[in-house]
Coordinates of C-alpha atoms in Angstrom, one line a residue:
Chain F
X1 CA -53.1 58.0 16.4
X2 CA -50.5 58.2 19.1
X3 CA -48.1 55.8 20.7
X4 CA -49.9 55.6 24.0
X5 CA -50.2 52.2 25.6
X6 CA -47.1 50.6 24.1
X7 CA -44.4 48.8 26.1
X8 CA -40.8 48.5 25.0
X9 CA -39.6 44.8 25.2
X10 CA -36.4 45.7 23.5
X11 CA -35.5 49.4 23.7
X12 CA -34.2 51.4 20.7
X13 CA -35.2 53.6 17.8
X14 CA -36.3 52.6 14.4
X15 CA -38.2 54.0 11.4
X16 CA -39.7 52.0 8.6
X17 CA -42.6 51.3 6.4
X18 CA -45.3 49.6 8.4
X19 CA -45.9 46.0 7.3
X20 CA -48.9 44.4 9.1
X21 CA -49.1 40.6 9.0
X22 CA -52.6 39.3 8.7
X23 CA -51.6 36.1 10.4
X24 CA -48.8 35.1 12.8
X25 CA -45.5 34.1 11.2
X26 CA -42.9 31.7 12.6
X27 CA -39.6 33.3 11.5
X28 CA -38.0 29.9 11.4
X29 CA -39.5 28.2 8.4
X30 CA -41.3 31.4 7.5
X31 CA -38.6 33.9 6.8
X32 CA -35.5 33.4 4.7
X33 CA -32.7 35.3 6.4
X34 CA -30.7 35.4 3.2
X35 CA -33.3 37.4 1.3
X36 CA -35.6 38.8 4.0
X37 CA -38.6 37.3 2.2
X38 CA -41.6 35.5 3.7
X39 CA -41.4 31.9 2.6
X40 CA -44.2 30.2 4.6
X41 CA -46.3 28.8 1.8
X42 CA -49.5 28.9 4.0
X43 CA -49.0 32.6 4.9
X44 CA -51.2 35.1 3.0
X45 CA -48.3 37.5 2.6
X46 CA -45.8 35.0 1.3
X47 CA -43.2 36.5 -1.0
X48 CA -43.2 40.0 0.7
X49 CA -40.0 41.4 2.0
X50 CA -39.7 42.3 5.7
X51 CA -36.4 44.0 5.4
X52 CA -36.3 47.4 7.0
X53 CA -40.0 47.3 7.7
X54 CA -41.7 48.0 11.0
X55 CA -43.3 44.5 11.3
X56 CA -46.6 44.4 13.1
X57 CA -47.5 40.8 14.1
X58 CA -50.5 39.4 15.9
X59 CA -48.3 37.0 17.9
X60 CA -45.4 34.7 17.3
X61 CA -46.0 31.2 16.2
X62 CA -44.3 27.8 16.2
X63 CA -40.7 27.2 16.4
X64 CA -38.3 28.1 19.1
X65 CA -35.6 28.5 16.4
X66 CA -37.0 31.8 15.4
X67 CA -34.5 33.5 17.8
X68 CA -31.7 32.3 15.7
X69 CA -33.4 33.3 12.4
X70 CA -33.9 36.8 13.7
X71 CA -30.3 37.1 14.9
X72 CA -29.1 35.8 11.5
X73 CA -31.3 38.2 9.6
X74 CA -30.0 41.1 11.7
X75 CA -26.4 40.0 11.0
X76 CA -27.1 39.9 7.3
X77 CA -29.1 43.1 7.2
X78 CA -32.3 41.6 6.0
X79 CA -34.3 41.9 9.2
X80 CA -37.2 44.2 10.0
X81 CA -36.2 47.6 11.5
X82 CA -38.4 46.8 14.5
X83 CA -41.4 44.9 15.7
X84 CA -44.8 45.8 17.1
X85 CA -46.2 42.7 18.7
X86 CA -49.8 42.3 19.8
X87 CA -48.6 39.8 22.4
X88 CA -45.2 39.7 24.0
X89 CA -42.8 37.1 22.6
X90 CA -39.5 36.3 24.4
X91 CA -38.3 34.2 21.4
X92 CA -38.0 37.4 19.3
X93 CA -36.8 39.5 22.3
X94 CA -33.8 37.2 22.9
X95 CA -33.0 37.1 19.1
X96 CA -32.8 40.9 19.0
X97 CA -30.7 41.1 22.3
X98 CA -28.2 38.6 21.2
X99 CA -27.7 40.2 17.8
X100 CA -27.1 43.5 19.5
X101 CA -24.4 42.0 21.7
X102 CA -22.7 40.2 18.8
X103 CA -23.0 42.8 16.0
X104 CA -24.2 46.0 17.6
X105 CA -27.5 45.9 15.6
X106 CA -30.6 47.7 16.9
X107 CA -34.0 46.1 16.5
X108 CA -36.5 47.5 19.0
X109 CA -39.5 45.4 19.9
X110 CA -42.6 46.9 21.4
X111 CA -45.8 45.3 22.7
X112 CA -49.1 46.9 21.9
X113 CA -51.9 47.2 19.4
X114 CA -51.8 49.6 16.4
X115 CA -54.9 51.5 15.4
X116 CA -57.0 49.9 12.6
X117 CA -56.0 51.0 9.1
X118 CA -52.4 52.2 10.1
X119 CA -50.1 52.4 7.1
X120 CA -47.1 54.4 5.9
X121 CA -43.9 55.3 7.7
X122 CA -43.8 54.6 11.4
X123 CA -41.3 55.2 14.1
X124 CA -40.5 53.3 17.3
X125 CA -38.7 55.2 20.0
X126 CA -38.5 53.4 23.3
X127 CA -42.1 53.1 24.5
X128 CA -43.4 55.5 21.9
X129 CA -44.8 54.2 18.6
X130 CA -46.2 56.8 16.1
X131 CA -46.7 57.4 12.4
X132 CA -44.4 59.9 10.6
X133 CA -46.4 62.5 8.7
X134 CA -45.7 62.6 5.0
X135 CA -44.3 65.6 3.2
Chain I
X1 CA -37.1 42.7 39.8
X2 CA -36.1 40.5 42.8
X3 CA -32.6 38.9 42.4
X4 CA -31.0 36.5 44.8
X5 CA -27.4 36.9 46.0
X6 CA -26.3 34.3 43.6
X7 CA -28.1 35.9 40.7
X8 CA -26.3 39.1 41.6
X9 CA -23.0 37.4 41.9
X10 CA -23.4 36.0 38.4
X11 CA -24.2 39.5 37.1
X12 CA -21.0 40.7 38.8
X13 CA -19.0 38.1 36.9
X14 CA -18.1 35.9 39.8
X15 CA -19.1 32.7 37.9
X16 CA -17.2 33.8 34.7
X17 CA -17.9 35.8 31.6
X18 CA -20.4 33.3 30.0
X19 CA -22.5 33.0 33.1
X20 CA -22.6 36.8 33.4
X21 CA -23.7 37.2 29.7
X22 CA -26.3 34.5 30.3
X23 CA -27.6 36.2 33.5
X24 CA -27.7 39.6 31.8
X25 CA -29.7 38.3 28.9
X26 CA -32.0 36.3 31.2
X27 CA -32.7 39.3 33.4
X28 CA -33.4 41.5 30.3
X29 CA -35.9 39.0 29.1
X30 CA -37.4 38.5 32.5
X31 CA -37.9 42.3 32.8
X32 CA -39.6 42.4 29.4
X33 CA -42.0 39.8 30.8
X34 CA -42.6 41.6 34.0
X35 CA -41.3 38.6 36.0
X36 CA -41.1 39.3 39.7
X37 CA -37.9 37.1 39.9
X38 CA -36.3 34.0 38.7
X39 CA -36.9 30.3 39.7
X40 CA -34.4 27.4 40.0
X41 CA -34.6 24.9 37.2
X42 CA -33.7 21.2 37.5
X43 CA -33.1 20.5 33.7
X44 CA -32.7 22.1 30.3
X45 CA -33.1 21.1 26.7
X46 CA -31.3 23.2 24.1
X47 CA -32.5 23.9 20.7
X48 CA -29.5 26.1 19.8
X49 CA -27.5 23.2 18.3
X50 CA -29.3 23.4 14.9
X51 CA -27.4 25.5 12.5
X52 CA -29.3 28.5 11.0
X53 CA -26.3 30.6 10.1
X54 CA -23.3 32.3 11.6
X55 CA -25.1 34.2 14.3
X56 CA -26.0 31.1 16.3
X57 CA -22.4 29.8 16.0
X58 CA -20.9 33.2 17.0
X59 CA -23.0 33.2 20.1
X60 CA -22.2 29.6 21.2
X61 CA -18.5 30.2 20.6
X62 CA -18.5 33.4 22.6
X63 CA -20.1 31.4 25.5
X64 CA -17.5 28.6 25.2
X65 CA -14.7 31.2 25.2
X66 CA -16.3 32.8 28.3
X67 CA -15.9 29.5 30.1
X68 CA -19.6 28.5 29.9
X69 CA -20.6 25.3 31.7
X70 CA -24.2 24.1 32.2
X71 CA -25.1 23.8 35.9
X72 CA -28.2 21.5 35.4
X73 CA -28.6 18.3 33.4
X74 CA -29.0 19.5 29.8
X75 CA -30.0 17.6 26.7
X76 CA -29.6 18.7 23.1
X77 CA -32.2 18.9 20.4
X78 CA -31.8 17.7 16.8
X79 CA -28.9 19.2 14.9
X80 CA -28.2 19.6 11.2
X81 CA -26.2 16.4 10.9
X82 CA -26.7 12.7 11.4
X83 CA -23.5 11.8 13.2
X84 CA -24.3 8.1 13.1
X85 CA -25.1 8.1 9.4
X86 CA -23.0 11.0 8.0
X87 CA -23.3 9.7 4.4
X88 CA -27.0 10.8 4.4
X89 CA -26.1 14.5 4.4
X90 CA -26.4 16.0 1.0
X91 CA -25.7 19.7 1.7
X92 CA -22.5 21.6 1.1
X93 CA -19.4 20.9 3.1
X94 CA -19.0 24.4 4.4
X95 CA -22.4 24.4 6.1
X96 CA -21.7 20.9 7.5
X97 CA -18.4 22.1 9.0
X98 CA -20.1 25.1 10.6
X99 CA -22.9 22.9 11.9
X100 CA -20.4 20.5 13.4
X101 CA -18.6 23.3 15.2
X102 CA -21.9 24.4 16.6
X103 CA -22.7 20.9 17.9
X104 CA -19.2 20.6 19.5
X105 CA -19.6 24.0 21.2
X106 CA -22.7 22.9 23.0
X107 CA -21.1 19.6 24.0
X108 CA -18.1 21.5 25.2
X109 CA -20.4 23.4 27.6
X110 CA -21.4 20.1 29.2
X111 CA -24.6 19.3 27.3
X112 CA -25.5 15.7 26.7
X113 CA -25.3 14.8 23.0
X114 CA -28.8 13.3 22.9
X115 CA -29.7 15.0 19.6
X116 CA -33.4 14.5 19.8
X117 CA -36.5 16.6 19.5
X118 CA -38.2 14.1 21.8
X119 CA -36.2 14.3 25.1
X120 CA -39.4 13.2 26.9
X121 CA -38.7 9.7 25.4
X122 CA -35.4 9.4 27.2
X123 CA -35.3 7.2 30.3
X124 CA -34.3 10.2 32.4
X125 CA -37.1 12.8 31.9
X126 CA -38.6 15.5 34.1
X127 CA -41.4 14.7 36.4
X128 CA -44.6 16.3 37.6
X129 CA -44.1 19.8 38.9
X130 CA -40.4 20.1 38.0
X131 CA -39.3 23.6 36.9
X132 CA -37.3 23.2 33.7
X133 CA -36.2 25.3 30.7
X134 CA -36.8 23.5 27.4
X135 CA -36.5 24.6 23.8
X136 CA -38.1 22.9 20.8
X137 CA -41.8 23.6 20.4
X138 CA -43.0 20.0 20.5
X139 CA -40.9 19.2 23.5
X140 CA -42.2 22.2 25.4
X141 CA -45.8 21.4 24.8
X142 CA -45.3 17.7 25.8
X143 CA -43.4 18.6 29.0
X144 CA -46.1 21.0 30.1
X145 CA -49.1 19.0 29.0
X146 CA -48.2 15.4 29.4
X147 CA -45.5 15.3 32.0
X148 CA -46.8 18.2 34.1
X149 CA -43.3 19.7 34.2
X150 CA -43.2 23.5 33.9
X151 CA -41.5 25.3 31.1
X152 CA -42.1 28.5 29.1
X153 CA -41.4 28.6 25.3
X154 CA -37.7 29.0 25.3
X155 CA -36.1 30.1 22.1
X156 CA -32.6 29.5 20.9
X157 CA -30.1 31.4 23.1
X158 CA -32.4 31.8 26.1
X159 CA -32.4 28.1 26.6
X160 CA -28.6 28.0 27.1
X161 CA -28.8 31.1 29.2
X162 CA -31.1 29.2 31.6
X163 CA -28.8 26.1 31.5
X164 CA -25.7 28.2 32.3
X165 CA -27.3 29.9 35.3
X166 CA -29.8 27.2 36.5
X167 CA -32.5 29.9 36.5
X168 CA -35.6 30.9 34.5
X169 CA -38.1 33.9 34.6
X170 CA -40.8 33.2 37.1
X171 CA -43.7 33.9 34.8
X172 CA -46.3 32.2 32.6
X173 CA -46.2 28.4 32.5
X174 CA -43.8 28.3 35.4
X175 CA -46.7 29.6 37.6
X176 CA -50.1 28.0 38.6
X177 CA -52.0 30.9 37.1
X178 CA -50.2 30.6 33.7
X179 CA -51.1 27.0 33.4
X180 CA -54.9 27.5 33.9
X181 CA -57.0 26.7 30.8
X182 CA -58.8 29.8 29.6
X183 CA -60.2 28.2 26.4
X184 CA -62.5 25.2 26.4
X185 CA -62.4 23.1 23.2
X186 CA -65.4 20.8 22.9
X187 CA -64.5 17.9 20.5
X188 CA -67.6 16.4 18.9
X189 CA -66.7 13.4 16.8
X190 CA -67.9 9.8 16.5
X191 CA -66.4 7.6 19.2
X192 CA -64.6 5.3 16.7
X193 CA -62.5 8.2 15.5
X194 CA -60.7 8.2 18.9
X195 CA -59.1 4.9 17.8
X196 CA -57.6 6.4 14.7
X197 CA -54.0 7.7 15.1
X198 CA -54.7 10.3 12.4
X199 CA -57.2 12.1 14.6
X200 CA -54.6 13.4 16.9
X201 CA -52.2 15.3 14.6
X202 CA -55.2 16.7 12.7
X203 CA -56.9 17.8 16.0
X204 CA -53.6 19.4 17.0
X205 CA -53.3 21.3 13.7
X206 CA -56.8 22.7 14.3
X207 CA -56.1 23.4 18.0
X208 CA -53.1 25.5 17.0
X209 CA -55.3 27.5 14.7
X210 CA -58.0 28.2 17.3
X211 CA -55.9 28.5 20.4
X212 CA -53.0 30.7 19.3
X213 CA -51.1 31.2 22.5
X214 CA -54.0 30.3 24.9
X215 CA -54.0 27.3 27.2
X216 CA -56.9 25.1 26.2
X217 CA -58.6 22.2 27.8
X218 CA -59.9 19.6 25.3
X219 CA -63.1 17.9 26.3
X220 CA -64.1 14.7 24.4
X221 CA -60.9 12.6 24.4
X222 CA -60.3 9.6 26.7
X223 CA -57.6 7.2 27.8
X224 CA -57.0 6.2 24.1
X225 CA -55.0 9.4 23.9
X226 CA -51.7 7.8 24.9
X227 CA -48.3 9.4 24.9
X228 CA -47.5 8.9 21.2
X229 CA -50.9 10.3 20.2
X230 CA -50.6 13.3 22.6
X231 CA -47.1 13.8 21.1
X232 CA -48.5 14.1 17.6
X233 CA -51.3 16.4 18.8
X234 CA -48.9 18.7 20.6
X235 CA -46.3 18.9 17.8
X236 CA -49.0 19.9 15.3
X237 CA -50.5 22.5 17.7
X238 CA -47.1 24.0 18.4
X239 CA -46.6 24.3 14.6
X240 CA -49.9 25.9 13.5
X241 CA -50.1 28.0 16.6
X242 CA -47.9 29.1 19.5
X243 CA -49.4 26.4 21.8
X244 CA -47.1 25.6 24.7
X245 CA -49.6 23.7 26.8
X246 CA -53.0 22.0 26.6
X247 CA -55.0 20.0 28.9
X248 CA -57.1 16.9 28.1
X249 CA -59.9 16.5 30.6
X250 CA -59.7 13.2 32.4
X251 CA -56.3 12.4 30.7
X252 CA -53.5 14.9 31.4
X253 CA -52.1 15.3 34.9
X254 CA -53.4 18.7 35.7
X255 CA -56.9 18.0 34.3
X256 CA -58.5 15.4 36.4
X257 CA -61.7 17.3 35.5
X258 CA -62.5 20.2 33.2
X259 CA -63.0 22.3 36.3
X260 CA -59.6 21.4 37.6
X261 CA -57.9 22.5 34.4
X262 CA -59.7 25.8 34.6
X263 CA -59.0 26.2 38.4
X264 CA -62.7 26.5 39.0
X265 CA -63.1 29.6 36.8
X266 CA -65.3 29.9 33.7
X267 CA -63.7 29.7 30.3
X268 CA -63.0 33.0 28.5
X269 CA -63.7 31.3 25.2
X270 CA -65.3 28.1 24.1
X271 CA -64.7 26.5 20.7
X272 CA -66.3 23.6 19.0
X273 CA -64.4 21.2 16.8
X274 CA -66.4 18.7 14.8
X275 CA -65.7 16.3 11.9
X276 CA -66.2 19.0 9.3
X277 CA -63.5 21.2 11.0
X278 CA -61.2 18.2 11.2
X279 CA -61.7 17.3 7.5
X280 CA -60.9 20.8 6.5
X281 CA -57.8 20.9 8.8
X282 CA -56.7 17.6 7.3
X283 CA -57.2 18.9 3.7
X284 CA -55.1 22.0 4.5
X285 CA -52.1 19.8 5.2
X286 CA -52.1 18.3 1.7
X287 CA -50.3 20.6 -0.7
X288 CA -49.9 18.5 -3.8
X289 CA -50.8 15.6 -6.1
X290 CA -48.8 13.6 -8.5
X291 CA -46.4 10.7 -8.5
X292 CA -45.1 9.5 -5.1
X293 CA -41.5 10.7 -4.7
X294 CA -40.7 9.7 -1.1
X295 CA -42.1 9.0 2.3
X296 CA -40.9 10.5 5.7
X297 CA -42.2 9.5 9.1
X298 CA -41.0 10.1 12.6
X299 CA -41.5 13.8 13.2
X300 CA -41.2 14.2 16.2
X301 CA -38.7 11.4 16.5
X302 CA -40.3 8.0 16.6
X303 CA -40.5 6.3 20.0
X304 CA -39.5 2.7 20.5
X305 CA -43.2 1.8 20.5
X306 CA -43.7 3.6 17.1
X307 CA -40.7 1.9 15.6
X308 CA -42.2 -1.5 16.7
X309 CA -45.5 -0.6 15.2
X310 CA -43.9 0.3 11.9
X311 CA -41.9 -2.9 12.0
X312 CA -45.1 -4.9 12.4
X313 CA -46.6 -3.2 9.4
X314 CA -43.6 -3.6 7.1
X315 CA -42.4 -7.1 8.0
X316 CA -41.7 -9.2 4.9
X317 CA -42.6 -6.3 2.6
X318 CA -40.4 -3.9 0.6
X319 CA -40.8 -0.2 -0.3
X320 CA -40.7 1.0 -3.9
X321 CA -39.9 4.6 -3.0
X322 CA -37.3 6.1 -0.6
X323 CA -38.7 5.8 2.9
X324 CA -37.2 7.7 5.8
X325 CA -37.7 7.0 9.5
X326 CA -36.6 9.7 11.9
X327 CA -35.7 8.7 15.4
X328 CA -33.2 9.3 18.2
X329 CA -29.9 7.5 18.7
X330 CA -31.3 6.4 22.1
X331 CA -34.5 4.8 20.6
X332 CA -32.4 3.4 17.8
X333 CA -30.1 1.5 20.1
X334 CA -33.0 0.2 22.1
X335 CA -34.9 -0.9 19.0
X336 CA -31.8 -2.5 17.5
X337 CA -31.5 -4.7 20.6
X338 CA -35.1 -6.0 19.9
X339 CA -34.5 -6.6 16.2
X340 CA -37.0 -3.9 15.2
X341 CA -34.5 -1.9 13.2
X342 CA -33.4 -5.0 11.2
X343 CA -37.0 -5.4 10.1
X344 CA -37.4 -1.7 9.1
X345 CA -34.1 -1.8 7.2
X346 CA -35.2 -5.1 5.5
X347 CA -38.2 -3.2 4.2
X348 CA -35.8 -0.8 2.5
X349 CA -36.3 2.2 4.8
X350 CA -33.5 4.6 5.8
X351 CA -33.2 5.3 9.5
X352 CA -32.2 8.9 10.2
X353 CA -30.9 9.9 13.7
X354 CA -29.7 13.1 15.4
X355 CA -31.5 15.3 12.9
X356 CA -34.7 15.2 10.9
X357 CA -35.5 15.1 7.2
X358 CA -37.3 18.5 7.1
X359 CA -34.5 20.6 8.6
X360 CA -31.4 19.5 6.7
X361 CA -30.7 18.2 3.2
X362 CA -31.2 14.5 3.4
X363 CA -33.9 13.6 0.9
X364 CA -32.7 12.6 -2.5
X365 CA -33.7 14.7 -5.5
X366 CA -37.4 14.1 -5.0
X367 CA -39.6 13.6 -8.2
X368 CA -43.1 13.9 -7.0
X369 CA -44.9 14.5 -3.7
X370 CA -43.6 13.4 -0.3
X371 CA -46.0 11.6 2.0
X372 CA -45.8 11.9 5.8
X373 CA -47.8 10.9 8.8
X374 CA -46.6 14.1 10.6
X375 CA -48.7 17.2 10.6
X376 CA -45.6 19.1 11.7
X377 CA -43.6 17.8 8.8
X378 CA -46.4 18.6 6.4
X379 CA -46.5 22.2 7.9
X380 CA -42.8 23.0 7.6
X381 CA -41.4 20.9 4.7
X382 CA -43.0 22.8 1.8
X383 CA -41.3 26.1 3.0
X384 CA -38.0 24.4 4.1
X385 CA -37.5 21.9 1.3
X386 CA -39.7 23.2 -1.5
X387 CA -41.6 19.9 -1.8
X388 CA -45.3 19.2 -2.1
X389 CA -46.7 17.1 0.7
X390 CA -49.4 14.5 1.2
X391 CA -50.4 13.9 4.8
X392 CA -51.9 10.5 5.8
X393 CA -51.8 7.9 8.4
X394 CA -48.8 5.5 8.9
X395 CA -50.8 2.6 7.5
X396 CA -51.5 4.6 4.3
X397 CA -47.8 5.6 4.2
X398 CA -46.8 1.9 4.3
X399 CA -49.4 0.9 1.7
X400 CA -48.2 3.6 -0.6
X401 CA -44.6 2.6 -0.1
X402 CA -45.4 -1.0 -1.1
X403 CA -47.5 -0.1 -4.1
X404 CA -45.2 2.8 -5.3
X405 CA -48.3 5.0 -5.8
X406 CA -50.3 7.2 -3.5
X407 CA -52.8 5.2 -1.4
X408 CA -54.8 7.4 0.9
X409 CA -57.3 5.9 3.2
X410 CA -61.0 6.4 2.8
X411 CA -63.2 8.2 5.3
X412 CA -63.1 11.5 7.1

């Protein structure tokens, strides 16, 4: 399990517990930036918190307002630590870039597919995505 | 990445701080997309005027402060407030004040206060082949699919960056290759279903599930798929999936034939959608049962034709439950002139403009389910408003309003 084959869409470093979404999530209408919880009623992982996680998503979905929701979650400190996207999504990229300009937050976004069965703590560092070995 | 002299001049700050910020962000996104360069755009539609919290306002105010002015005709999407009917807003005053500041900021940058999610219903709209930068998922899919204009999925922030610079990344749906259908969807339903308005949003909901981000060509529809029906189809597909463009063979402008939509290549994937799939998709949009609390129609904003259709259905009748009709201020003024709005208000309906009932607190304290003819509304309202939703056709919505109880049509 190495980070080969990933591409940084938004550069930066992040460490967090990996949260893999089984289905795509529109952050707008799907994530409450006040709490960091998934609120999309039709999403199988509704109720889970994305805060400080490395969020792995199949691809974005739906609303173009998701950029604002990501920037707001970053402002409030409820956002994921970083994203691993199976397909590039400029809606999330711009949300992360704008929050960085306004508030200095760092939320790297990489494009690539994680190995099946990945769990635990993961790290994003520029183009590199890798699990962090336990103690 | 290839930049023109004028792109570089903006990066150097020659057009002001806001244009520099916009160009820097645009270039960063374009690089993340491996764009070879940027293209000129002729129009923009901005989704950033809807208030989601302080971050969006901070960004807009920073652009205003940096002297930001749009350089192409730019319309504004729905906001959080109905400026024509301010008494409808039931949220807190602090949020309303911030939402109003956000709206003013975009108008200050030279955007047109159209406040509609259906800018393609305005008299001035993009034409075939025009390069544009639109936000709002349903508008994006309509522009690409029905108008044949070319826009990627622009999120909040990136849309205004395009409008301030007049440029957009030269990738994806801006290019011929990005518009080619790679997924063929074979629709196999009885012919009479093509006359049913309800088919289109349900098909869209299913299309979003099977297509994801792929461009599909739908085979099995015909000329009965008019603009309002394609609007419902696209809005649903852009909610359940990240659909930014679809073709309908023999109907939409880049799909004279299935082969044309696929540029002569074979599909990478073929999906069949039949009545069983559609019935399942329709059922998945119903989240509740119980007494009827309210009805909301017009998501995306009703066109003048849809307002007239509603007026025909409700003439001389009255609703027993709160009944909301979302539309644009432009359609409102045109429908007022023809007497349509007087009929709708005589029915007891509340006309909402500039915003929409699923994105801002307008509905009264609802006791019971909310009925809607919009798959998009049915998709988002449960999460946004915490209400249970019943999805049905406009005729069923009107019949239910008149009886005060849920009346859902028979059939598929």
